[in-house]
Amino acid sequence: MLQQNGTPSPVPLAPDDLELLQRFLEAWCQENGVDSSADSAADIAAALIDWYLFKVDDRSQLKLALDESLTATPQLQRLVGKLDEM
């Protein structure tokens, strides 16, 4: 589905999507020693949402990979690293 300006419309976020993004944000904050209410955390949260809505091709595959390994700190670091590259 396209918006009027021709860009793809994002699929609405479900509660499990928001939970996943919250886990990413909490992991980033913890690993970087940043309070979750800091401006830099808000910037990361916005980037996470943008990345998840527009750049993740298969959300279910991402969720499955994380569910299989809840202690996947290296995976979380790689995902956050991809955000830094944007």
Protein backbone atom coordinates (compact mmCIF):
# COMPACT_ATOMS: atom_id res chain seq x y z
CA MET A 1 0.00 0.00 0.00
CA LEU A 2 1.31 3.46 -0.90
CA GLN A 3 0.72 6.79 0.75
CA GLN A 4 -0.44 9.74 -1.35
CA ASN A 5 3.17 10.88 -1.79
CA GLY A 6 4.13 7.49 -3.27
CA THR A 7 6.04 6.14 -0.27
CA PRO A 8 5.12 2.77 1.22
CA SER A 9 2.67 2.87 4.10
CA PRO A 10 4.07 1.24 7.21
CA VAL A 11 2.27 -1.77 8.62
CA PRO A 12 0.89 -0.84 12.05
CA LEU A 13 2.92 -1.98 15.02
CA ALA A 14 1.34 -4.72 17.12
CA PRO A 15 1.94 -5.06 20.87
CA ASP A 16 4.58 -7.75 20.27
CA ASP A 17 6.37 -5.40 17.85
CA LEU A 18 6.45 -2.69 20.50
CA GLU A 19 7.72 -5.18 23.09
CA LEU A 20 10.53 -6.21 20.76
CA LEU A 21 11.51 -2.60 20.06
CA GLN A 22 11.42 -1.86 23.81
CA ARG A 23 13.83 -4.77 24.37
CA PHE A 24 16.19 -3.37 21.72
CA LEU A 25 16.05 0.08 23.29
CA GLU A 26 16.62 -1.23 26.81
CA ALA A 27 19.60 -3.29 25.61
CA TRP A 28 21.08 -0.27 23.84
CA CYS A 29 20.59 1.94 26.90
CA GLN A 30 22.15 -0.63 29.20
CA GLU A 31 25.13 -1.29 26.94
CA ASN A 32 25.77 2.43 26.46
CA GLY A 33 25.06 3.57 30.01
CA VAL A 34 22.25 5.86 28.86
CA ASP A 35 19.10 6.60 30.85
CA SER A 36 16.01 5.60 28.89
CA SER A 37 14.57 9.11 29.31
CA ALA A 38 17.62 10.80 27.74
CA ASP A 39 17.39 12.58 24.39
CA SER A 40 19.87 10.12 22.88
CA ALA A 41 17.60 7.22 23.88
CA ALA A 42 14.67 8.96 22.19
CA ASP A 43 16.76 9.35 19.04
CA ILE A 44 17.64 5.66 19.09
CA ALA A 45 13.98 4.74 19.70
CA ALA A 46 12.92 6.77 16.65
CA ALA A 47 15.65 5.14 14.55
CA LEU A 48 14.61 1.68 15.77
CA ILE A 49 11.00 2.30 14.77
CA ASP A 50 12.01 3.60 11.35
CA TRP A 51 14.36 0.65 10.81
CA TYR A 52 11.72 -1.86 11.92
CA LEU A 53 8.95 -0.34 9.80
CA PHE A 54 10.86 0.27 6.59
CA LYS A 55 14.01 -1.85 6.50
CA VAL A 56 13.22 -5.21 8.13
CA ASP A 57 12.07 -7.53 5.38
CA ASP A 58 10.73 -10.33 7.57
CA ARG A 59 9.60 -9.29 11.04
CA SER A 60 8.50 -12.81 11.96
CA GLN A 61 11.97 -14.18 11.19
CA LEU A 62 13.58 -11.47 13.34
CA LYS A 63 11.20 -12.21 16.24
CA LEU A 64 11.84 -15.95 15.94
CA ALA A 65 15.60 -15.47 15.99
CA LEU A 66 15.39 -13.36 19.13
CA ASP A 67 12.91 -15.67 20.85
CA GLU A 68 15.27 -18.60 20.30
CA SER A 69 18.08 -16.76 22.06
CA LEU A 70 16.87 -14.26 24.64
CA THR A 71 20.44 -13.67 25.80
CA ALA A 72 21.55 -12.65 22.32
CA THR A 73 23.55 -9.62 23.33
CA PRO A 74 25.91 -9.93 20.32
CA GLN A 75 22.89 -10.08 17.99
CA LEU A 76 21.40 -7.00 19.63
CA GLN A 77 24.72 -5.22 19.25
CA ARG A 78 24.82 -6.06 15.54
CA LEU A 79 21.27 -4.81 15.05
CA VAL A 80 21.98 -1.57 16.87
CA GLY A 81 25.22 -1.28 14.90
CA LYS A 82 23.18 -1.38 11.70
CA LEU A 83 21.15 1.55 12.99
CA ASP A 84 24.34 3.54 13.54
CA GLU A 85 25.22 2.97 9.87
CA MET A 86 21.98 4.57 8.67
